[in-house]
Amino acid sequence: MKLPRTVMNETAQPRYSSRRPSHRVFHRYFPSMSTVLLIAQIIGIIPISATLLFILAKLVSHHCCSREQDGSGYAVLITGCDSGFGHLLAQRLDQKGFVVFAGCLSPEGAGAQSLVRQTSTNLKILKLDVTSDEDVRRTKKMVQDNLPEKGLWAVMNNAGISDWAEIEWSTVQDFRSMIDVNLLGSIRTSIAFLPLVRATNGRMVYVSSIFAFFNCLNMGAYSVSKRGLEAFADCLRVEMASFGVKVSIIQPGNFGQATNILKMKSSLTIWEKLDEERKQIFNQSYVEVASEYFMSMCKAGCEDADPVINAMLHAVTSAQPKYRYLLVPAMDVFFFKLFPFLPTSLTDAVFSLSSMYAKRKEMLHAK
């Protein structure tokens, strides 16, 4: 008598014991020892290779960055050489063998004449008011007529002015004056001299400021001019890449003590400029406190201009200049690099930590 199929299936011995898995099944799910060793070797090689590539890249980068442009046979135009950064840079580039066209607002002034005494005959003083189209045209012709054999290598757009005031203490003319020098002055010079710089695959450099992105009290007009300047330089960098021209932006922090760019004025000067409506809001006591605070901050600035001058030199002479040179104390570098990327609510809140902002809120409308 035959057993039912279901019974036979339950009682029949399986072909392979469940306690002894087949050799084939084992290898289907578990790699061989040689495969494991191969994978381990690959995993071990990856970090070693990455480290070696990183070191190699650093060495190549260092080699490229260490090569400097020889100044012999090349010219550089610098605006704003009467004093400050432009004055010091003109001396350093003259020492490196460049023909330096030093644009000065007052060619007969003390600053320009000290440059003549302290430099070689390769340095040429030119009258250049960057707000004047006629001055820019005349300067371009003088540069073209006196170019060395290799041409114009770089233009350092350094000319600038600074002033401080809250926005409601300012007039439209205050903003116009700031923009005309700091922004439109650089645009005038750039448009005029770009063909000469493009011919040498050279450099365009712009002196901006941390206030291009770091907004705070009293620097409204200055920030507007510098933020516009950086937008111009960024757009120019993208366009000039096709011609092999490199564009760099210098972003100094508080170097007020190292230059004479800061405009000194008393609280009384500010107060007398306000109309009656604003005097009711910004009382005289507050204006005095704000003025003292601003002047104290300026006096706390760096007195040594070398970090800025070294950055300018690197932008002009290095084989691999940076797009931006952020020049602030080492302890502040992380904060200022991070600041432009923070949410607006957070960047605004940063200023509430200042004692000056607390005083401002208390004193406004005070009788």
PDB file of C-alpha atoms in Angstrom, residues 6-272:
ATOM      1  CA  THR A   6       2.479  14.359   1.768  1.00  0.00           C
ATOM      2  CA  VAL A   7       3.516  11.650   4.178  1.00  0.00           C
ATOM      3  CA  MET A   8       6.284  10.470   1.938  1.00  0.00           C
ATOM      4  CA  ASN A   9       7.615  14.036   1.717  1.00  0.00           C
ATOM      5  CA  GLU A  10       7.618  14.415   5.481  1.00  0.00           C
ATOM      6  CA  THR A  11       9.278  11.068   6.208  1.00  0.00           C
ATOM      7  CA  ALA A  12      11.749  10.939   3.364  1.00  0.00           C
ATOM      8  CA  GLN A  13      15.354  11.777   4.236  1.00  0.00           C
ATOM      9  CA  PRO A  14      16.544  15.041   2.710  1.00  0.00           C
ATOM     10  CA  ARG A  15      19.369  14.843   0.192  1.00  0.00           C
ATOM     11  CA  TYR A  16      21.577  17.110   2.341  1.00  0.00           C
ATOM     12  CA  SER A  17      21.458  17.300   6.104  1.00  0.00           C
ATOM     13  CA  SER A  18      20.327  20.669   7.488  1.00  0.00           C
ATOM     14  CA  ARG A  19      23.182  20.435  10.006  1.00  0.00           C
ATOM     15  CA  ARG A  20      25.856  20.210   7.296  1.00  0.00           C
ATOM     16  CA  PRO A  21      25.440  23.051   4.738  1.00  0.00           C
ATOM     17  CA  SER A  22      26.834  22.370   1.327  1.00  0.00           C
ATOM     18  CA  HIS A  23      30.277  23.656   0.298  1.00  0.00           C
ATOM     19  CA  ARG A  24      28.647  25.512  -2.575  1.00  0.00           C
ATOM     20  CA  VAL A  25      26.139  27.308  -0.370  1.00  0.00           C
ATOM     21  CA  PHE A  26      28.928  28.349   2.003  1.00  0.00           C
ATOM     22  CA  HIS A  27      30.926  29.947  -0.773  1.00  0.00           C
ATOM     23  CA  ARG A  28      27.867  31.600  -2.189  1.00  0.00           C
ATOM     24  CA  TYR A  29      27.473  33.753   0.916  1.00  0.00           C
ATOM     25  CA  PHE A  30      31.029  33.945   2.265  1.00  0.00           C
ATOM     26  CA  PRO A  31      34.065  35.082   0.211  1.00  0.00           C
ATOM     27  CA  SER A  32      37.243  33.069   0.212  1.00  0.00           C
ATOM     28  CA  MET A  33      40.178  34.027   2.437  1.00  0.00           C
ATOM     29  CA  SER A  34      42.141  35.318  -0.569  1.00  0.00           C
ATOM     30  CA  THR A  35      39.279  37.668  -1.458  1.00  0.00           C
ATOM     31  CA  VAL A  36      39.128  38.974   2.098  1.00  0.00           C
ATOM     32  CA  LEU A  37      42.872  39.637   2.056  1.00  0.00           C
ATOM     33  CA  LEU A  38      42.581  41.436  -1.280  1.00  0.00           C
ATOM     34  CA  ILE A  39      39.794  43.687   0.026  1.00  0.00           C
ATOM     35  CA  ALA A  40      41.812  44.450   3.160  1.00  0.00           C
ATOM     36  CA  GLN A  41      44.812  45.408   1.045  1.00  0.00           C
ATOM     37  CA  ILE A  42      42.700  47.734  -1.091  1.00  0.00           C
ATOM     38  CA  ILE A  43      41.169  49.364   2.001  1.00  0.00           C
ATOM     39  CA  GLY A  44      44.634  49.865   3.455  1.00  0.00           C
ATOM     40  CA  ILE A  45      46.025  51.336   0.239  1.00  0.00           C
ATOM     41  CA  ILE A  46      43.264  53.959  -0.159  1.00  0.00           C
ATOM     42  CA  PRO A  47      44.189  56.193   2.842  1.00  0.00           C
ATOM     43  CA  ILE A  48      47.897  55.819   2.087  1.00  0.00           C
ATOM     44  CA  SER A  49      47.344  56.826  -1.534  1.00  0.00           C
ATOM     45  CA  ALA A  50      45.103  59.720  -0.504  1.00  0.00           C
ATOM     46  CA  THR A  51      47.761  60.944   1.916  1.00  0.00           C
ATOM     47  CA  LEU A  52      50.497  60.729  -0.715  1.00  0.00           C
ATOM     48  CA  LEU A  53      48.330  62.559  -3.261  1.00  0.00           C
ATOM     49  CA  PHE A  54      47.583  65.269  -0.696  1.00  0.00           C
ATOM     50  CA  ILE A  55      51.283  65.739   0.056  1.00  0.00           C
ATOM     51  CA  LEU A  56      52.095  65.795  -3.665  1.00  0.00           C
ATOM     52  CA  ALA A  57      49.377  68.383  -4.324  1.00  0.00           C
ATOM     53  CA  LYS A  58      50.727  70.547  -1.505  1.00  0.00           C
ATOM     54  CA  LEU A  59      54.261  70.332  -2.874  1.00  0.00           C
ATOM     55  CA  VAL A  60      53.097  71.242  -6.385  1.00  0.00           C
ATOM     56  CA  SER A  61      50.969  74.080  -5.027  1.00  0.00           C
ATOM     57  CA  HIS A  62      53.851  75.376  -2.934  1.00  0.00           C
ATOM     58  CA  HIS A  63      56.165  75.200  -5.931  1.00  0.00           C
ATOM     59  CA  CYS A  64      53.697  77.103  -8.106  1.00  0.00           C
ATOM     60  CA  CYS A  65      52.938  79.700  -5.444  1.00  0.00           C
ATOM     61  CA  SER A  66      56.613  80.205  -4.654  1.00  0.00           C
ATOM     62  CA  ARG A  67      57.337  81.357  -8.202  1.00  0.00           C
ATOM     63  CA  GLU A  68      57.073  85.133  -8.456  1.00  0.00           C
ATOM     64  CA  GLN A  69      56.641  87.384 -11.443  1.00  0.00           C
ATOM     65  CA  ASP A  70      59.913  89.088 -12.304  1.00  0.00           C
ATOM     66  CA  GLY A  71      59.356  92.849 -12.385  1.00  0.00           C
ATOM     67  CA  SER A  72      61.984  93.510 -15.038  1.00  0.00           C
ATOM     68  CA  GLY A  73      60.380  94.907 -18.185  1.00  0.00           C
ATOM     69  CA  TYR A  74      56.884  95.133 -16.674  1.00  0.00           C
ATOM     70  CA  ALA A  75      54.881  98.085 -15.353  1.00  0.00           C
ATOM     71  CA  VAL A  76      52.292  98.369 -12.577  1.00  0.00           C
ATOM     72  CA  LEU A  77      49.774 101.188 -12.094  1.00  0.00           C
ATOM     73  CA  ILE A  78      48.750 101.991  -8.507  1.00  0.00           C
ATOM     74  CA  THR A  79      46.013 104.475  -7.649  1.00  0.00           C
ATOM     75  CA  GLY A  80      45.978 106.430  -4.376  1.00  0.00           C
ATOM     76  CA  CYS A  81      49.737 106.643  -3.730  1.00  0.00           C
ATOM     77  CA  ASP A  82      49.749 109.906  -1.764  1.00  0.00           C
ATOM     78  CA  SER A  83      49.768 107.902   1.470  1.00  0.00           C
ATOM     79  CA  GLY A  84      48.745 104.632   3.103  1.00  0.00           C
ATOM     80  CA  PHE A  85      48.821 101.275   1.370  1.00  0.00           C
ATOM     81  CA  GLY A  86      49.393 102.671  -2.109  1.00  0.00           C
ATOM     82  CA  HIS A  87      52.370 104.714  -0.961  1.00  0.00           C
ATOM     83  CA  LEU A  88      54.039 101.711   0.699  1.00  0.00           C
ATOM     84  CA  LEU A  89      53.250  99.313  -2.145  1.00  0.00           C
ATOM     85  CA  ALA A  90      54.807 101.671  -4.703  1.00  0.00           C
ATOM     86  CA  GLN A  91      58.098 101.521  -2.803  1.00  0.00           C
ATOM     87  CA  ARG A  92      58.065  97.727  -2.557  1.00  0.00           C
ATOM     88  CA  LEU A  93      57.267  97.177  -6.238  1.00  0.00           C
ATOM     89  CA  ASP A  94      59.972  99.655  -7.205  1.00  0.00           C
ATOM     90  CA  GLN A  95      62.437  97.552  -5.191  1.00  0.00           C
ATOM     91  CA  LYS A  96      61.331  94.465  -7.139  1.00  0.00           C
ATOM     92  CA  GLY A  97      62.267  96.068 -10.444  1.00  0.00           C
ATOM     93  CA  PHE A  98      58.843  97.063 -11.761  1.00  0.00           C
ATOM     94  CA  VAL A  99      58.246 100.335 -13.547  1.00  0.00           C
ATOM     95  CA  VAL A 100      55.720 101.883 -11.152  1.00  0.00           C
ATOM     96  CA  PHE A 101      53.151 104.431 -12.280  1.00  0.00           C
ATOM     97  CA  ALA A 102      52.105 105.976  -8.972  1.00  0.00           C
ATOM     98  CA  GLY A 103      48.798 107.797  -9.277  1.00  0.00           C
ATOM     99  CA  CYS A 104      48.597 110.669  -6.793  1.00  0.00           C
ATOM    100  CA  LEU A 105      45.811 113.142  -6.153  1.00  0.00           C
ATOM    101  CA  SER A 106      48.421 115.802  -5.331  1.00  0.00           C
ATOM    102  CA  PRO A 107      51.637 115.210  -7.327  1.00  0.00           C
ATOM    103  CA  GLU A 108      53.292 118.182  -5.642  1.00  0.00           C
ATOM    104  CA  GLY A 109      52.227 117.121  -2.160  1.00  0.00           C
ATOM    105  CA  ALA A 110      54.441 115.760   0.601  1.00  0.00           C
ATOM    106  CA  GLY A 111      53.446 112.127   0.005  1.00  0.00           C
ATOM    107  CA  ALA A 112      54.210 112.136  -3.702  1.00  0.00           C
ATOM    108  CA  GLN A 113      57.491 113.973  -3.238  1.00  0.00           C
ATOM    109  CA  SER A 114      58.658 111.545  -0.544  1.00  0.00           C
ATOM    110  CA  LEU A 115      58.081 108.717  -3.040  1.00  0.00           C
ATOM    111  CA  VAL A 116      60.322 110.484  -5.528  1.00  0.00           C
ATOM    112  CA  ARG A 117      63.093 110.753  -2.936  1.00  0.00           C
ATOM    113  CA  GLN A 118      62.817 107.160  -1.689  1.00  0.00           C
ATOM    114  CA  THR A 119      62.565 105.285  -5.002  1.00  0.00           C
ATOM    115  CA  SER A 120      64.435 104.797  -8.257  1.00  0.00           C
ATOM    116  CA  THR A 121      63.874 106.505 -11.584  1.00  0.00           C
ATOM    117  CA  ASN A 122      61.602 103.578 -12.508  1.00  0.00           C
ATOM    118  CA  LEU A 123      58.848 105.173 -10.443  1.00  0.00           C
ATOM    119  CA  LYS A 124      56.752 107.798 -12.227  1.00  0.00           C
ATOM    120  CA  ILE A 125      54.421 110.156 -10.373  1.00  0.00           C
ATOM    121  CA  LEU A 126      51.171 110.799 -12.253  1.00  0.00           C
ATOM    122  CA  LYS A 127      48.340 113.134 -11.348  1.00  0.00           C
ATOM    123  CA  LEU A 128      45.309 110.909 -11.040  1.00  0.00           C
ATOM    124  CA  ASP A 129      41.932 111.765  -9.577  1.00  0.00           C
ATOM    125  CA  VAL A 130      39.898 108.587 -10.128  1.00  0.00           C
ATOM    126  CA  THR A 131      36.652 110.605 -10.092  1.00  0.00           C
ATOM    127  CA  SER A 132      37.782 112.514 -13.196  1.00  0.00           C
ATOM    128  CA  ASP A 133      37.261 110.986 -16.636  1.00  0.00           C
ATOM    129  CA  GLU A 134      39.776 113.477 -18.043  1.00  0.00           C
ATOM    130  CA  ASP A 135      42.438 112.487 -15.498  1.00  0.00           C
ATOM    131  CA  VAL A 136      41.944 108.815 -16.299  1.00  0.00           C
ATOM    132  CA  ARG A 137      42.239 109.431 -20.054  1.00  0.00           C
ATOM    133  CA  ARG A 138      45.377 111.537 -19.606  1.00  0.00           C
ATOM    134  CA  THR A 139      46.933 108.935 -17.293  1.00  0.00           C
ATOM    135  CA  LYS A 140      46.253 106.150 -19.789  1.00  0.00           C
ATOM    136  CA  LYS A 141      48.036 108.083 -22.542  1.00  0.00           C
ATOM    137  CA  MET A 142      51.045 108.766 -20.305  1.00  0.00           C
ATOM    138  CA  VAL A 143      51.225 105.106 -19.335  1.00  0.00           C
ATOM    139  CA  GLN A 144      50.987 103.969 -22.968  1.00  0.00           C
ATOM    140  CA  ASP A 145      53.709 106.414 -24.009  1.00  0.00           C
ATOM    141  CA  ASN A 146      56.083 105.211 -21.271  1.00  0.00           C
ATOM    142  CA  LEU A 147      55.429 101.473 -21.095  1.00  0.00           C
ATOM    143  CA  PRO A 148      58.460  99.195 -20.742  1.00  0.00           C
ATOM    144  CA  GLU A 149      58.999  96.470 -23.330  1.00  0.00           C
ATOM    145  CA  LYS A 150      56.818  93.811 -21.676  1.00  0.00           C
ATOM    146  CA  GLY A 151      53.841  96.090 -21.048  1.00  0.00           C
ATOM    147  CA  LEU A 152      51.448  96.767 -18.168  1.00  0.00           C
ATOM    148  CA  TRP A 153      51.348  93.756 -15.864  1.00  0.00           C
ATOM    149  CA  ALA A 154      48.906  94.924 -13.169  1.00  0.00           C
ATOM    150  CA  VAL A 155      46.572  97.648 -11.950  1.00  0.00           C
ATOM    151  CA  MET A 156      46.191  98.051  -8.196  1.00  0.00           C
ATOM    152  CA  ASN A 157      42.887  99.832  -7.578  1.00  0.00           C
ATOM    153  CA  ASN A 158      43.780 101.239  -4.181  1.00  0.00           C
ATOM    154  CA  ALA A 159      42.405 104.805  -4.154  1.00  0.00           C
ATOM    155  CA  GLY A 160      39.648 105.182  -1.601  1.00  0.00           C
ATOM    156  CA  ILE A 161      38.104 107.369   1.045  1.00  0.00           C
ATOM    157  CA  SER A 162      36.339 106.574   4.296  1.00  0.00           C
ATOM    158  CA  ASP A 163      33.834 108.389   6.437  1.00  0.00           C
ATOM    159  CA  TRP A 164      31.593 107.357   9.271  1.00  0.00           C
ATOM    160  CA  ALA A 165      28.065 108.322  10.206  1.00  0.00           C
ATOM    161  CA  GLU A 166      24.761 106.634  10.815  1.00  0.00           C
ATOM    162  CA  ILE A 167      22.591 106.577   7.700  1.00  0.00           C
ATOM    163  CA  GLU A 168      20.195 109.222   9.018  1.00  0.00           C
ATOM    164  CA  TRP A 169      23.142 111.502   9.762  1.00  0.00           C
ATOM    165  CA  SER A 170      24.121 111.321   6.098  1.00  0.00           C
ATOM    166  CA  THR A 171      22.910 112.946   2.911  1.00  0.00           C
ATOM    167  CA  VAL A 172      22.596 111.566  -0.608  1.00  0.00           C
ATOM    168  CA  GLN A 173      25.683 113.601  -1.465  1.00  0.00           C
ATOM    169  CA  ASP A 174      27.646 111.782   1.262  1.00  0.00           C
ATOM    170  CA  PHE A 175      26.779 108.468  -0.374  1.00  0.00           C
ATOM    171  CA  ARG A 176      27.493 109.842  -3.859  1.00  0.00           C
ATOM    172  CA  SER A 177      30.958 111.068  -2.866  1.00  0.00           C
ATOM    173  CA  MET A 178      31.864 107.725  -1.307  1.00  0.00           C
ATOM    174  CA  ILE A 179      30.630 105.735  -4.288  1.00  0.00           C
ATOM    175  CA  ASP A 180      32.305 108.015  -6.822  1.00  0.00           C
ATOM    176  CA  VAL A 181      35.753 107.334  -5.370  1.00  0.00           C
ATOM    177  CA  ASN A 182      35.534 103.805  -3.958  1.00  0.00           C
ATOM    178  CA  LEU A 183      33.355 102.191  -6.633  1.00  0.00           C
ATOM    179  CA  LEU A 184      33.090 104.306  -9.779  1.00  0.00           C
ATOM    180  CA  GLY A 185      36.750 105.335  -9.480  1.00  0.00           C
ATOM    181  CA  SER A 186      37.821 101.707  -9.763  1.00  0.00           C
ATOM    182  CA  ILE A 187      35.372 101.093 -12.598  1.00  0.00           C
ATOM    183  CA  ARG A 188      36.715 104.099 -14.548  1.00  0.00           C
ATOM    184  CA  THR A 189      40.295 102.950 -14.117  1.00  0.00           C
ATOM    185  CA  SER A 190      39.493  99.321 -14.929  1.00  0.00           C
ATOM    186  CA  ILE A 191      37.634 100.022 -18.158  1.00  0.00           C
ATOM    187  CA  ALA A 192      40.428 102.317 -19.325  1.00  0.00           C
ATOM    188  CA  PHE A 193      43.357  99.993 -18.556  1.00  0.00           C
ATOM    189  CA  LEU A 194      41.880  96.517 -19.134  1.00  0.00           C
ATOM    190  CA  PRO A 195      43.054  96.343 -22.771  1.00  0.00           C
ATOM    191  CA  LEU A 196      46.665  96.931 -21.648  1.00  0.00           C
ATOM    192  CA  VAL A 197      46.467  94.344 -18.843  1.00  0.00           C
ATOM    193  CA  ARG A 198      44.738  91.834 -21.099  1.00  0.00           C
ATOM    194  CA  ALA A 199      47.627  92.101 -23.561  1.00  0.00           C
ATOM    195  CA  THR A 200      50.033  90.789 -20.893  1.00  0.00           C
ATOM    196  CA  ASN A 201      47.618  88.264 -19.305  1.00  0.00           C
ATOM    197  CA  GLY A 202      48.220  90.261 -16.139  1.00  0.00           C
ATOM    198  CA  ARG A 203      46.398  91.188 -12.937  1.00  0.00           C
ATOM    199  CA  MET A 204      43.572  93.434 -11.741  1.00  0.00           C
ATOM    200  CA  VAL A 205      43.528  93.922  -7.973  1.00  0.00           C
ATOM    201  CA  TYR A 206      40.922  95.747  -5.868  1.00  0.00           C
ATOM    202  CA  VAL A 207      41.270  97.011  -2.306  1.00  0.00           C
ATOM    203  CA  SER A 208      37.971  96.361  -0.579  1.00  0.00           C
ATOM    204  CA  SER A 209      37.250  95.911   3.151  1.00  0.00           C
ATOM    205  CA  ILE A 210      35.625  93.548   5.625  1.00  0.00           C
ATOM    206  CA  PHE A 211      32.834  96.146   5.672  1.00  0.00           C
ATOM    207  CA  ALA A 212      31.846  94.901   2.230  1.00  0.00           C
ATOM    208  CA  PHE A 213      30.039  92.088   4.080  1.00  0.00           C
ATOM    209  CA  PHE A 214      30.269  93.030   7.772  1.00  0.00           C
ATOM    210  CA  ASN A 215      27.440  95.510   8.321  1.00  0.00           C
ATOM    211  CA  CYS A 216      27.458  97.631  11.446  1.00  0.00           C
ATOM    212  CA  LEU A 217      26.738 101.078  12.860  1.00  0.00           C
ATOM    213  CA  ASN A 218      28.258 104.178  11.263  1.00  0.00           C
ATOM    214  CA  MET A 219      29.618 102.499   8.116  1.00  0.00           C
ATOM    215  CA  GLY A 220      26.574 102.525   5.808  1.00  0.00           C
ATOM    216  CA  ALA A 221      27.951 104.612   2.926  1.00  0.00           C
ATOM    217  CA  TYR A 222      31.371 102.944   3.077  1.00  0.00           C
ATOM    218  CA  SER A 223      29.825  99.448   3.091  1.00  0.00           C
ATOM    219  CA  VAL A 224      27.636 100.286   0.099  1.00  0.00           C
ATOM    220  CA  SER A 225      30.659 101.416  -1.910  1.00  0.00           C
ATOM    221  CA  LYS A 226      32.789  98.392  -1.001  1.00  0.00           C
ATOM    222  CA  ARG A 227      30.032  95.825  -1.520  1.00  0.00           C
ATOM    223  CA  GLY A 228      29.470  97.277  -4.977  1.00  0.00           C
ATOM    224  CA  LEU A 229      33.213  97.116  -5.644  1.00  0.00           C
ATOM    225  CA  GLU A 230      33.337  93.415  -4.777  1.00  0.00           C
ATOM    226  CA  ALA A 231      30.360  92.682  -7.030  1.00  0.00           C
ATOM    227  CA  PHE A 232      32.169  94.442  -9.880  1.00  0.00           C
ATOM    228  CA  ALA A 233      35.420  92.553  -9.216  1.00  0.00           C
ATOM    229  CA  ASP A 234      33.626  89.194  -8.992  1.00  0.00           C
ATOM    230  CA  CYS A 235      31.900  89.734 -12.335  1.00  0.00           C
ATOM    231  CA  LEU A 236      35.149  90.919 -13.904  1.00  0.00           C
ATOM    232  CA  ARG A 237      37.019  87.845 -12.642  1.00  0.00           C
ATOM    233  CA  VAL A 238      34.590  85.528 -14.435  1.00  0.00           C
ATOM    234  CA  GLU A 239      34.884  87.503 -17.683  1.00  0.00           C
ATOM    235  CA  MET A 240      38.661  87.876 -17.561  1.00  0.00           C
ATOM    236  CA  ALA A 241      39.284  84.168 -16.960  1.00  0.00           C
ATOM    237  CA  SER A 242      38.830  83.609 -20.699  1.00  0.00           C
ATOM    238  CA  PHE A 243      41.765  85.973 -21.343  1.00  0.00           C
ATOM    239  CA  GLY A 244      44.064  84.593 -18.663  1.00  0.00           C
ATOM    240  CA  VAL A 245      43.773  87.754 -16.539  1.00  0.00           C
ATOM    241  CA  LYS A 246      43.548  87.091 -12.794  1.00  0.00           C
ATOM    242  CA  VAL A 247      41.408  89.269 -10.523  1.00  0.00           C
ATOM    243  CA  SER A 248      41.963  89.511  -6.753  1.00  0.00           C
ATOM    244  CA  ILE A 249      40.224  91.312  -3.897  1.00  0.00           C
ATOM    245  CA  ILE A 250      42.065  92.580  -0.815  1.00  0.00           C
ATOM    246  CA  GLN A 251      39.848  92.680   2.318  1.00  0.00           C
ATOM    247  CA  PRO A 252      41.625  94.533   5.147  1.00  0.00           C
ATOM    248  CA  GLY A 253      40.115  94.652   8.608  1.00  0.00           C
ATOM    249  CA  ASN A 254      40.771  97.527  10.994  1.00  0.00           C
ATOM    250  CA  PHE A 255      44.008  99.104   9.771  1.00  0.00           C
ATOM    251  CA  GLY A 256      42.949 102.667  10.526  1.00  0.00           C
ATOM    252  CA  GLN A 257      46.098 103.318  12.541  1.00  0.00           C
ATOM    253  CA  ALA A 258      48.298 102.212   9.646  1.00  0.00           C
ATOM    254  CA  THR A 259      46.777 104.686   7.175  1.00  0.00           C
ATOM    255  CA  ASN A 260      45.243 108.139   7.223  1.00  0.00           C
ATOM    256  CA  ILE A 261      42.062 107.077   5.422  1.00  0.00           C
ATOM    257  CA  LEU A 262      39.824 107.614   8.464  1.00  0.00           C
ATOM    258  CA  LYS A 263      38.147 110.984   8.589  1.00  0.00           C
ATOM    259  CA  MET A 264      38.397 112.677  11.958  1.00  0.00           C
ATOM    260  CA  LYS A 265      35.420 114.773  12.996  1.00  0.00           C
ATOM    261  CA  SER A 266      33.911 115.855  16.272  1.00  0.00           C
ATOM    262  CA  SER A 267      30.490 115.026  17.636  1.00  0.00           C
ATOM    263  CA  LEU A 268      29.672 118.739  17.400  1.00  0.00           C
ATOM    264  CA  THR A 269      30.277 118.654  13.638  1.00  0.00           C
ATOM    265  CA  ILE A 270      27.793 115.801  13.349  1.00  0.00           C
ATOM    266  CA  TRP A 271      25.257 117.447  15.616  1.00  0.00           C
ATOM    267  CA  GLU A 272      25.254 120.749  13.739  1.00  0.00           C
TER     268      GLU A 272
END
